[in-house]
Coordinates of C-alpha atoms in Angstrom, one line a residue:
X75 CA 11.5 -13.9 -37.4
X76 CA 10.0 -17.2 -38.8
X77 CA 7.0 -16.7 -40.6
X78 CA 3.5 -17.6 -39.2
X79 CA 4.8 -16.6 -35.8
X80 CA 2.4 -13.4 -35.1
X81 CA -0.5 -16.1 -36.1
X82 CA 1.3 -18.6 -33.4
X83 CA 0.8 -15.1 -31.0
X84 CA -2.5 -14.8 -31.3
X85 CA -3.4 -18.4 -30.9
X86 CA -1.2 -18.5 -27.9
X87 CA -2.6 -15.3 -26.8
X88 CA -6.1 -16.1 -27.0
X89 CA -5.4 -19.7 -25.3
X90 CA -3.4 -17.7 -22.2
X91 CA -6.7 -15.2 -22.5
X92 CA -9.1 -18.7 -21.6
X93 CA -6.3 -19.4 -19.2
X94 CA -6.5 -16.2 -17.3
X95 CA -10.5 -15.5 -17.6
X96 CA -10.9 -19.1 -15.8
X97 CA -8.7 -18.4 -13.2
X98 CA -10.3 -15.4 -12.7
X99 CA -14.1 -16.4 -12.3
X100 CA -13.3 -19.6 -11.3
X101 CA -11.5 -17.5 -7.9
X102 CA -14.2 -14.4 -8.2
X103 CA -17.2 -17.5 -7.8
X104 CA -15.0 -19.2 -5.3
X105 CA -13.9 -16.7 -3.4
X106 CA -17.2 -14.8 -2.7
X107 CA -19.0 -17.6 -2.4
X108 CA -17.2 -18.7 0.5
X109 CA -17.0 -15.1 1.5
X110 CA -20.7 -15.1 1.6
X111 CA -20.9 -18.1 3.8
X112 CA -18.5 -17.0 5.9
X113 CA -20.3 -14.1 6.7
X114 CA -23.7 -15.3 7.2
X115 CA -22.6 -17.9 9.9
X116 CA -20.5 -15.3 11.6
X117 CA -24.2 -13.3 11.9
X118 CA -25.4 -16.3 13.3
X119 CA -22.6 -16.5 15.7
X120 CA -22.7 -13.4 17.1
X121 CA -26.8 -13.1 17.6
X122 CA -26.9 -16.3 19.5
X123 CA -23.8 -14.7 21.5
X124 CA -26.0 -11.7 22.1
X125 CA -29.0 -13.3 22.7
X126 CA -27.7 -15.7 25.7
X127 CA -25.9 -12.6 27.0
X128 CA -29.2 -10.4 27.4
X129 CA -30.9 -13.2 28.3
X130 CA -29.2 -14.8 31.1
X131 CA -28.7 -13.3 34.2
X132 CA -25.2 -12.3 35.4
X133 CA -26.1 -11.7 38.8
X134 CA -26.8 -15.4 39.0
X135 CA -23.6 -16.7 37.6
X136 CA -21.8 -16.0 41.2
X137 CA -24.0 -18.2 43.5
X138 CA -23.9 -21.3 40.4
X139 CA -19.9 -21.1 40.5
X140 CA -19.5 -21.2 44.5
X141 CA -22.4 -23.6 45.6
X142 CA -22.7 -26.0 42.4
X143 CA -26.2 -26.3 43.2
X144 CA -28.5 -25.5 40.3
X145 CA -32.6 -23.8 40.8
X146 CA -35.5 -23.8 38.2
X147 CA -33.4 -20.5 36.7
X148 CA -30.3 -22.8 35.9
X149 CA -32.9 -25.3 34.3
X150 CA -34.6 -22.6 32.4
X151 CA -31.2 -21.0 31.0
X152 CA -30.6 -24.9 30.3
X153 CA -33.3 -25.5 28.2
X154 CA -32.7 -22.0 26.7
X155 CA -29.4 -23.2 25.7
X156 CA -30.9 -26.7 24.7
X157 CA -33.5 -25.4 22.6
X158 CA -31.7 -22.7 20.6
X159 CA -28.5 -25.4 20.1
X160 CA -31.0 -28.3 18.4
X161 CA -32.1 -25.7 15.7
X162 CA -29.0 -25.1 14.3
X163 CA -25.8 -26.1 13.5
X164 CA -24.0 -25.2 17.0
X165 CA -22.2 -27.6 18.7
X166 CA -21.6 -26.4 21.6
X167 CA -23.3 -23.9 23.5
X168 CA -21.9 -22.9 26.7
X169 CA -21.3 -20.4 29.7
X170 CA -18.0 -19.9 31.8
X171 CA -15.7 -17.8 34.2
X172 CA -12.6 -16.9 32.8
X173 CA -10.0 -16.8 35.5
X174 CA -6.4 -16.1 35.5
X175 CA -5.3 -19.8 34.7
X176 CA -8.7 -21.3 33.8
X177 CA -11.9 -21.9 33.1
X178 CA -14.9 -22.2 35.2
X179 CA -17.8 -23.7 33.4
X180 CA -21.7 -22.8 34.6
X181 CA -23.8 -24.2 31.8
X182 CA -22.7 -26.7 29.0
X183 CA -25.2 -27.3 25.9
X184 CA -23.5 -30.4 24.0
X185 CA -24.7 -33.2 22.0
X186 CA -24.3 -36.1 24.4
X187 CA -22.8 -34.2 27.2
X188 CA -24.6 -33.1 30.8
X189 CA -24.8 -29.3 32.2
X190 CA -25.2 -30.9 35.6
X191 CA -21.9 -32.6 34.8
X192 CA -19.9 -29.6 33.9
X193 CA -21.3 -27.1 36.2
X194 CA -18.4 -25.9 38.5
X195 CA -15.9 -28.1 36.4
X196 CA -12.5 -26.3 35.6
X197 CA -10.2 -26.2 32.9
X198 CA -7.0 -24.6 31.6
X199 CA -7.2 -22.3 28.8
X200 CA -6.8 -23.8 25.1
X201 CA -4.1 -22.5 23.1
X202 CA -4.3 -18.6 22.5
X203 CA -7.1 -18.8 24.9
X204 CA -6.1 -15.8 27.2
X205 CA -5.6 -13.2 24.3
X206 CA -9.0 -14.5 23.5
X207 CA -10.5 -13.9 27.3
X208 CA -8.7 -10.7 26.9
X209 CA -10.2 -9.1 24.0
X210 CA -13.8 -10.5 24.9
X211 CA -14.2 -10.2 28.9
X212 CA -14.3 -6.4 29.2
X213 CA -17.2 -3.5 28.6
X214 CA -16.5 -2.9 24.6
X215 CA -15.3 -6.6 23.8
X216 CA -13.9 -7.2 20.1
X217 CA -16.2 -9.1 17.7
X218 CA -14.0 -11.8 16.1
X219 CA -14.8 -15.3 15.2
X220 CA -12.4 -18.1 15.4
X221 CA -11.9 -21.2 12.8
X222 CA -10.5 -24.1 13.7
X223 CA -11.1 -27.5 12.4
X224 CA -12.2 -30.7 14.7
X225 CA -13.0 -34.2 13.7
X226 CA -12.8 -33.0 10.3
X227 CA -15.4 -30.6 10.5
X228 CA -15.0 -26.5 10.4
X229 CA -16.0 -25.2 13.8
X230 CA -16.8 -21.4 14.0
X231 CA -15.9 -20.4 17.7
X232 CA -17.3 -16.9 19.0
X233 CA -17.2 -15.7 22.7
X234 CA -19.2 -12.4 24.1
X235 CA -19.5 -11.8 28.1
X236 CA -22.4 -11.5 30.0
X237 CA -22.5 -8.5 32.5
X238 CA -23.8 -8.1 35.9
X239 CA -26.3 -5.3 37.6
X240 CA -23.8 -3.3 37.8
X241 CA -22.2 -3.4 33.8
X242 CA -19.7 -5.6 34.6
X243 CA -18.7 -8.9 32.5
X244 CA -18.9 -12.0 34.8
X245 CA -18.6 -14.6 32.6
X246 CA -18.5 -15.6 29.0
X247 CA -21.1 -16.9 26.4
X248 CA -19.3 -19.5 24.0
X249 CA -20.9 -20.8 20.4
X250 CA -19.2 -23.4 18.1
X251 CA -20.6 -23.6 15.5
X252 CA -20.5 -26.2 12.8
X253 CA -19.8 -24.7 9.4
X254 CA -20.8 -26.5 6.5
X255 CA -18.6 -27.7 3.6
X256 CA -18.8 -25.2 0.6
X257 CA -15.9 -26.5 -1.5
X258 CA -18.1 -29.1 -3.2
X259 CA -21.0 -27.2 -4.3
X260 CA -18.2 -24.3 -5.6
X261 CA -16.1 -26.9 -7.7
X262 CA -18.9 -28.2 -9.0
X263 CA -19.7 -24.6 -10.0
X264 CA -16.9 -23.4 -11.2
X265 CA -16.4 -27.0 -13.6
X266 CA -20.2 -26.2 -15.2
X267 CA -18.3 -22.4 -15.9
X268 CA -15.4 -23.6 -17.4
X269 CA -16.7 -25.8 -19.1
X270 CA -19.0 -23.5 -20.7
X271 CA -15.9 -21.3 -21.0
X272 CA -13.8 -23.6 -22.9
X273 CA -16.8 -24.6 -25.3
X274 CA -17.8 -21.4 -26.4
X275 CA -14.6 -20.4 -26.6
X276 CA -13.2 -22.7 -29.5
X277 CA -16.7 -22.0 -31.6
X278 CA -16.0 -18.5 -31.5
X279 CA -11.9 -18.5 -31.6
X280 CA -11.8 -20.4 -34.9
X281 CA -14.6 -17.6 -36.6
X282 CA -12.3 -15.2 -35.4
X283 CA -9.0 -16.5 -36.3
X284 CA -10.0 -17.0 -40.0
X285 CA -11.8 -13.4 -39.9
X286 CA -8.9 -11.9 -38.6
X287 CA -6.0 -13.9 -40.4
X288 CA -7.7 -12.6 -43.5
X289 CA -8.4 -9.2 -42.7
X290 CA -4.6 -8.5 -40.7
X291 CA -2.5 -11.1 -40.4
X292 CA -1.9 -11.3 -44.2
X293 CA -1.7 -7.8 -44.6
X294 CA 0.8 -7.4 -42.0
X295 CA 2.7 -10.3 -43.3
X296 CA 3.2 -7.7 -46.2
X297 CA 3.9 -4.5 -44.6
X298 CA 6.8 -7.0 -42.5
X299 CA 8.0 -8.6 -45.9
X300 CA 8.1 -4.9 -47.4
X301 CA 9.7 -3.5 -44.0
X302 CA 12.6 -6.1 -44.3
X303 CA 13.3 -5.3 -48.4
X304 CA 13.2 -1.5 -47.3
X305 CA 16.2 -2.4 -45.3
X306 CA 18.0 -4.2 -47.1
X307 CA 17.1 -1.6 -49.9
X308 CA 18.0 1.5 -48.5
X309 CA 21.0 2.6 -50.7
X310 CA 18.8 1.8 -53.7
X311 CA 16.8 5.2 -54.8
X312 CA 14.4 3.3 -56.5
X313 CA 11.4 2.1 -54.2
X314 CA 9.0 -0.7 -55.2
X315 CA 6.4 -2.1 -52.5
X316 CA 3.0 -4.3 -53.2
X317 CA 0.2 -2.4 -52.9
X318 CA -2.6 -3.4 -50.5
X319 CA -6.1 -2.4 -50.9
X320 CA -8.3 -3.3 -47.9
X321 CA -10.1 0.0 -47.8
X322 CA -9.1 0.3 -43.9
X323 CA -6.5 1.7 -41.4
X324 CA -4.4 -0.9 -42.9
X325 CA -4.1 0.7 -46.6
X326 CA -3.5 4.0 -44.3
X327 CA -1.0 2.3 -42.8
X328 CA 1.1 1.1 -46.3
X329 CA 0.4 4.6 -47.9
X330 CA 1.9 6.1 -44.6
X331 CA 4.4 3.2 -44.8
X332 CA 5.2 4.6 -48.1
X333 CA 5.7 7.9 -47.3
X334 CA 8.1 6.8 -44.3
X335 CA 9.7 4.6 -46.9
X336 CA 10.3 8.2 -48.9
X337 CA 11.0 10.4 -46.2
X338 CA 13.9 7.8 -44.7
X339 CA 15.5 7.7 -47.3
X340 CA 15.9 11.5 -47.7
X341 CA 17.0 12.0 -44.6
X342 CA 19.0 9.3 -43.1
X343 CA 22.1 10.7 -44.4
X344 CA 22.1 14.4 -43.7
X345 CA 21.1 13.3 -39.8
X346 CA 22.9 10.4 -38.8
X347 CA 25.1 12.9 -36.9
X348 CA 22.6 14.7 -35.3
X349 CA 20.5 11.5 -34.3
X350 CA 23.8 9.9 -33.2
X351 CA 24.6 13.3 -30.8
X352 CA 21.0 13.2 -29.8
X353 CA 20.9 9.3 -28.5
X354 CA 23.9 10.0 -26.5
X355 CA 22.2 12.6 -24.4
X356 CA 18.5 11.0 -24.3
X357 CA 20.4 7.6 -23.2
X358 CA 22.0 10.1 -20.1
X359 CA 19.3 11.8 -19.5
X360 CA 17.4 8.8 -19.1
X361 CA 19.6 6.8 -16.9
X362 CA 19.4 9.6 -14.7
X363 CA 15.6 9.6 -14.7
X364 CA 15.4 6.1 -13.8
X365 CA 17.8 6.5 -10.7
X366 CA 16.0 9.9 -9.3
X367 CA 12.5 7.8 -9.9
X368 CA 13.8 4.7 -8.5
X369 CA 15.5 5.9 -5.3
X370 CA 12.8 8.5 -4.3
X371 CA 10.1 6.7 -2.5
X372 CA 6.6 6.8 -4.1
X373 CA 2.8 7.4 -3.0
X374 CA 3.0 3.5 -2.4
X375 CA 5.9 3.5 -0.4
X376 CA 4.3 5.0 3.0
X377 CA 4.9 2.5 5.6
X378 CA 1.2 1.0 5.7
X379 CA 1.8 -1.3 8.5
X380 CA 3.7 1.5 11.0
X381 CA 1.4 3.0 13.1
X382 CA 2.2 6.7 14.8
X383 CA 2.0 9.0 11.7
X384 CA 1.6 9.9 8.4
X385 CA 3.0 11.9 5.6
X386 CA 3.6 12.7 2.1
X387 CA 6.1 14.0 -0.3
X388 CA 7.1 15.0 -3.7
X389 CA 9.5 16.2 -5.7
X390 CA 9.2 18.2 -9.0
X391 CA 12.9 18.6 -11.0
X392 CA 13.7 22.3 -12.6
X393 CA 15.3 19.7 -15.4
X394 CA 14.8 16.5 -16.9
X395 CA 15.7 15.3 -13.2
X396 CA 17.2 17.3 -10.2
X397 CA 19.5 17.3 -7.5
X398 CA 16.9 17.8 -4.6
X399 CA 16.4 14.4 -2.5
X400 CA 13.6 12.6 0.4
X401 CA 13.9 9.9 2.4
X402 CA 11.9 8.1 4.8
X403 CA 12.8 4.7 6.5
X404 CA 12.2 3.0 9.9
X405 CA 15.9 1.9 11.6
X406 CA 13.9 -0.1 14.3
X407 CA 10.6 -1.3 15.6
X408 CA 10.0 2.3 16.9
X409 CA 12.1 4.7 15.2
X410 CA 11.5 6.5 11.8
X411 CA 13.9 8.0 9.9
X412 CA 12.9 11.5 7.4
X413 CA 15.1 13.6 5.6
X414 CA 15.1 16.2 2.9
X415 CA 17.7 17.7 1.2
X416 CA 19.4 19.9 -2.0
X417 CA 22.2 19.1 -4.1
X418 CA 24.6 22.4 -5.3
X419 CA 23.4 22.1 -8.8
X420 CA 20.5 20.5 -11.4
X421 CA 20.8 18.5 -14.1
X422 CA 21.9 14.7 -14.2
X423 CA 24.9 15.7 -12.5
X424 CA 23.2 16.3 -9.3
X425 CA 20.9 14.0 -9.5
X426 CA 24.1 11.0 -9.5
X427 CA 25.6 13.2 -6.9
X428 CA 22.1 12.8 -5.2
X429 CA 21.6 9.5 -5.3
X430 CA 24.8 8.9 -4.0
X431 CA 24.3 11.2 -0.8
X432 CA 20.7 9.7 -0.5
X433 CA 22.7 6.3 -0.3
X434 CA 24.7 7.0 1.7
X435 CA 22.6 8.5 4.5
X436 CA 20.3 5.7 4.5
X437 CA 23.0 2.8 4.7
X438 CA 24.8 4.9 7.2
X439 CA 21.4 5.4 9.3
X440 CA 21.0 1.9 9.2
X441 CA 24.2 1.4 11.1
X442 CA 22.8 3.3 14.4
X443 CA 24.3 6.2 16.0
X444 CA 23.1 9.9 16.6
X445 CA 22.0 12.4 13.8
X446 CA 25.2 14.0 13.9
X447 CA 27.0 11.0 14.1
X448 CA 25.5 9.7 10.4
X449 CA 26.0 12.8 8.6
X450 CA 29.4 13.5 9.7
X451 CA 30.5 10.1 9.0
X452 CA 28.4 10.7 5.3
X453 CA 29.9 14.2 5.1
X454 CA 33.9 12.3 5.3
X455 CA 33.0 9.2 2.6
X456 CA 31.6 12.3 0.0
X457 CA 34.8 14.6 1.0
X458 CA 36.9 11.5 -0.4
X459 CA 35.8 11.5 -3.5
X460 CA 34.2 14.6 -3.9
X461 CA 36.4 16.0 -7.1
X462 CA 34.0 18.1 -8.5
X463 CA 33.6 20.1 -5.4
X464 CA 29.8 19.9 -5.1
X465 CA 27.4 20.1 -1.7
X466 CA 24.0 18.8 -0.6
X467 CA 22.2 20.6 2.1
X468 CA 20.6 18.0 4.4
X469 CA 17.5 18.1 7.2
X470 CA 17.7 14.5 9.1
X471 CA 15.6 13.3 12.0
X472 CA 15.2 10.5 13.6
X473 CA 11.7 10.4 15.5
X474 CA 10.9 8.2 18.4
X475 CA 7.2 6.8 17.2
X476 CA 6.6 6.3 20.6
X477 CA 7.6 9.1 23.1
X478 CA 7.4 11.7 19.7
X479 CA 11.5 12.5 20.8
X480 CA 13.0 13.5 17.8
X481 CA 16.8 14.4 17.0
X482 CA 18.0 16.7 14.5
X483 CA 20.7 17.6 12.6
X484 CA 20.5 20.3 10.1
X485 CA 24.0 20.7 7.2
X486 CA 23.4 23.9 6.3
X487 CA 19.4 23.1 5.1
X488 CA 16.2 25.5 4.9
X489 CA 14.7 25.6 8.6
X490 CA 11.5 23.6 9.0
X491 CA 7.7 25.3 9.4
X492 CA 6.5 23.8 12.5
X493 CA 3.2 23.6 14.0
X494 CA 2.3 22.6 17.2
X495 CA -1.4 21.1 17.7
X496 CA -4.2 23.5 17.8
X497 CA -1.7 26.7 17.0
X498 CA 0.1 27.8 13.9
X499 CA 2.9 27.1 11.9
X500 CA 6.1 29.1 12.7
X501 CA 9.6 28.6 11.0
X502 CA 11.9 27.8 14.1
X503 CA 15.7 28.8 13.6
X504 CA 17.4 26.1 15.4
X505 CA 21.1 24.8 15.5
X506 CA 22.3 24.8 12.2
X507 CA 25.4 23.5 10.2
X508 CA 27.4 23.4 7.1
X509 CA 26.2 21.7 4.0
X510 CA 27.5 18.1 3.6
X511 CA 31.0 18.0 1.3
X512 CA 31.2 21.7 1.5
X513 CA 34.3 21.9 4.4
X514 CA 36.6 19.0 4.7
X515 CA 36.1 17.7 8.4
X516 CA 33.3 19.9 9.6
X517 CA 31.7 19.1 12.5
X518 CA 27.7 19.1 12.3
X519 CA 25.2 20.2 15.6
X520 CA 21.9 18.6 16.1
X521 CA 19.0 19.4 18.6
X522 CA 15.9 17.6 20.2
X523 CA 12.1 18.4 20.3
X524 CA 9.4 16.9 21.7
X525 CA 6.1 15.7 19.0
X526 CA 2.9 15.4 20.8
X527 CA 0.3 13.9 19.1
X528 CA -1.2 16.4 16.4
X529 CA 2.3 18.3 15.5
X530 CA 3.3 18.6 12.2
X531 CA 6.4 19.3 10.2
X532 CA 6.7 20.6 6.7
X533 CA 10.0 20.4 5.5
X534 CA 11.0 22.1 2.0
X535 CA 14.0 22.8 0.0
X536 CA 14.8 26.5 -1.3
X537 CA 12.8 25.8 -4.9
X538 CA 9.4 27.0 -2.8
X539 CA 10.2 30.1 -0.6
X540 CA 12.7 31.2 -3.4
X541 CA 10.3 30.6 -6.7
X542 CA 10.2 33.9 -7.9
X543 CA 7.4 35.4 -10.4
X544 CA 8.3 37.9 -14.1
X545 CA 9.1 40.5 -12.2
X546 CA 11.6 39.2 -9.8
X547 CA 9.9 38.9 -6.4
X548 CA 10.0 36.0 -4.5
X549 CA 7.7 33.2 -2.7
X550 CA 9.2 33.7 0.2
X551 CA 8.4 32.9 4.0
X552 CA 5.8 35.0 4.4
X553 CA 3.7 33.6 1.8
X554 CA 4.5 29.9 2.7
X555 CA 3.3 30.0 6.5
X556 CA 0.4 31.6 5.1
X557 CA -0.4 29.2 2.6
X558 CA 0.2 26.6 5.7
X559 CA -1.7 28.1 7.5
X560 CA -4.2 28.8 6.1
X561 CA -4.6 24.7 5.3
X562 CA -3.2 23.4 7.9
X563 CA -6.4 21.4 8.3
X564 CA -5.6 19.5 5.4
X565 CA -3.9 16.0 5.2
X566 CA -0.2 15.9 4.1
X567 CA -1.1 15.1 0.7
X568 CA -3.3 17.8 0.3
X569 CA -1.1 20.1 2.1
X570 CA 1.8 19.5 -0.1
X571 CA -0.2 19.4 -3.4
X572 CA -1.6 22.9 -2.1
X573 CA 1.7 24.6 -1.5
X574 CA 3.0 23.1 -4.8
X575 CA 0.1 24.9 -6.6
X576 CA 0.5 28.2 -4.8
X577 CA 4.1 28.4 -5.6
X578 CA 3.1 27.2 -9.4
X579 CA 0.2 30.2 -9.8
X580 CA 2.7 32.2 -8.0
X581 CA 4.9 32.0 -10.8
X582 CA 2.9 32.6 -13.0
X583 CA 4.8 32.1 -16.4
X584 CA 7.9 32.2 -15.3
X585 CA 10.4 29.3 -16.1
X586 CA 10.7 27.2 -12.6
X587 CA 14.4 28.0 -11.9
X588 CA 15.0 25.4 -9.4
X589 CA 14.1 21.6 -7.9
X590 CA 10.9 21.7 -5.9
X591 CA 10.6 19.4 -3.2
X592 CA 8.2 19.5 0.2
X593 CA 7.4 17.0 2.5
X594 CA 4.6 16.9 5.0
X595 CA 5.0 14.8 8.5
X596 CA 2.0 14.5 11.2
X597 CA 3.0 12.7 14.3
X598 CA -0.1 10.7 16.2
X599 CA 1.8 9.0 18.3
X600 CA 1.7 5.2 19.1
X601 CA -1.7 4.1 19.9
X602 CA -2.4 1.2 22.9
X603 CA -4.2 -1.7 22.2

């Protein structure tokens, strides 16, 4: 390491700290400024929308579109229109019949532009203009505001119906509005900031670059000079290091620096097998780790942008990492994929062994086919290569998000607590098979069910109803539908998190003997809109 480097750090460090904070204001000012604005002229949008729609009469509308003939009341809607569109910034202000292919328009409020002229005039639907006629002409219409730029101004479009004697929308009440430009007035802004930034900034980074170069970079630059002649010193019984003598944590730092020095020394001989023996095994163990955390899917890892469910699971090791496994996956636009399963052992064996099974299932799934199909064809590719003679017990389903069908196949896993909505959670014994890997060739069942909206599924491996307590009793069944139960009320986060407790106080002190894995699945179903 060349020397002056750590001062190079903190130079850089502080330069990429200026860096970062002007970013961040300069986006924090920008971006809620223009936030701000945004909202407010959406308000104004949408109480002018109101306003014409209370005010104007939809049982009027009908007579305007077939005759074309206008009254006082058209005048006086006109001059409503007229009046309310000079105060602000609107551009247009106008009144039409959506139809299936176009527009019919009754009043027209524009800058250099007629009602008289427009009234009964037609024209086809702008682009996206239908999905817009269909998500504002109706009883409950959605409240968006469109941006689109014209002439190179910012035009804020909003569109709310007007409803008949009878509740019914008739027509629609269209603003544009003009929104002003904001960028100026925040650049401006932001250069006054960072210029302030920058300038206070240098004053105060030079005061503290001497005060700290003084105070711990030269210290440091000590303990690293003494560090390196330790090193190179180590067969050498005789120890000599410069003293410092700042009165702080750094002195506390050389004396304990000292006393490493000492203690190194001492012992680096007598345990350079045992350290040797013991980075072999943390170095496995933690290459196992980082596969059973990286291929079980997180609290992050729910699929935000599916709609139709929700769920949660975890998975606590007996070991330093386990053999028990989750998974869940869409395969298509409509069909999710969950699955929980148990390897035939603990330890970093099973969780390789796990991993591999996990992949296996999910590439496999990916392919298409039945339940039964992609754990039979999973079940021969481990069989192959399976020397060590191990098995994973495996729960797969693939759900329909839409009509909540749902195909099972179950190798030889724990049976699932179900609970159907507005009832209880039972365990159902349904078709079940043999573990994957354990017979060559074996030929797996699966079974349907129905989900309506509101059923749930817990699925679990054999660490929770077989967790037993000092004096040898198990968790059992019993306990875990009551525990479900009991909180079946409960989101699946909860849920799980509540069963994992019960089986931990359960236990009391008693070592956890096996991996511990639950998973919690509500189905909602596919909602229209």
């Amino acid at each position: 390491m060349k020397k002056g480097s750590l001062r190079k750090k903190i130079i850089l460090g502080f330069f990429l700290f200026e860096a970062l904070l002007i970013v961040f204001v300069s986006f924090m000012v920008g971006y809620n400024y223009y936030k701000y604005r945004m909202d407010e002229y959406e308000e104004i949008v949408y109480r002018y929308l109101k306003s014409a729609s209370e005010f104007i009469d939809g049982d009027s509308i009908k007579g305007y579109m077939e005759t074309g003939k206008t009254d006082n009341y058209y005048d006086e809607v006109l001059t409503y229109l007229d009046s309310s569109r000079k105060v602000t910034e609107i551009v247009t202000f106008c009144v039409f019949v959506p139809l299936e292919d176009e527009v019919v328009y009754i009043w027209m409020s524009s800058e250099g532009e007629s009602s008289y002229k427009w009234l009964g005039k037609t024209e086809e639907y702008m682009e996206n203009g239908k999905e817009t006629r269909d998500q504002t002409f109706r009883k409950n219409p959605t409240e968006k505001v469109s941006k689109y730029d014209y002439e190179g101004d910012t035009i804020l479009a909003g569109f709310y119906p007007i409803f008949d004697s009878t509740g019914e929308p008739v027509a629609l009440v269209d603003v544009d509005l003009s929104f002003p430009d904001t960028m100026r007035t925040i650049i401006i802004f932001i250069i006054m900031i960072v210029v302030g930034i920058i300038v206070i900034s240098i004053i105060i980074g030079r005061l503290l670059y001497k005060y700290f170069d003084h105070i711990l970079i030269k210290p440091i630059d000590t303990l690293n000079r003494e560090a390196r002649l330790m090193v190179e010193n180590l067969d050498n019984d005789e120890i000599k290091m410069t003293k410092i003598s700042s009165g702080d944590e750094l002195e506390e730092l050389y004396e304990s620096f000292y006393q490493m020095n000492v203690d190194v020394r001492r012992y680096i001989k007598e345990n350079i097998a045992i350290a040797a023996e013991k980075e072999r095994i943390g170095a496995d163990l933690q290459l196992a780790s980082k596969i059973q955390r990286g291929i079980l899917p997180g609290e992050n890892d729910v699929l935000q942008d599916v709609q139709g469910f929700s769920l949660y699971a975890s998975m606590t090791p007996a070991k330093e990492v386990g053999g028990d496994f989750y998974d869940f996956y869409m395969i298509d636009d409509k069909r999710l994929v969950i699955e929980i399963a148990d390897v035939s052992d603990k330890g970093a064996a099973a969780a390789l062994f796990m991993a591999i099974a996990k992949t296996l299932i999910k590439s496999r799934a990916g392919m298409g086919g039945s339940s039964t199909e992609i754990l039979e064809y999973v079940d021969k590719m481990i069989v192959e290569k399976n020397s060590e003679g191990m098995f994973v017990t495996v729960w797969f389903a693939i759900i329909d998000l839409e009509t909540g069908k749902v195909d099972v196949c179950n190798a030889g896993h724990d049976y699932p607590a179900i609970m159907k909505k507005g009832q209880d959670y039972v365990i159902e014994k349904t078709v079940h098979g043999c573990p994957i890997g354990f017979i060559p060739g074996a030929k797996q069942k699966s079974y349907e069910m129905t989900l309506e909206p509101g059923d749930r599924i817990f699925l679990y491996t054999d660490g929770v109803n077989e967790s037993k307590r000092p004096d040898g009793e198990r968790f059992g069944f019993e306990r875990l539908l009551n525990e479900l139960n009991l909180h079946k009320e409960m989101s699946d986060k909860d849920l799980v998190k509540t069963v994992t407790a019960a089986v931990y106080e359960f236990a009391g002190e008693e070592p956890q003997f096996d991996d511990m894995t639950a998973l919690s699945f509500t189905f909602e179903g596919r909602k229209e809109g």
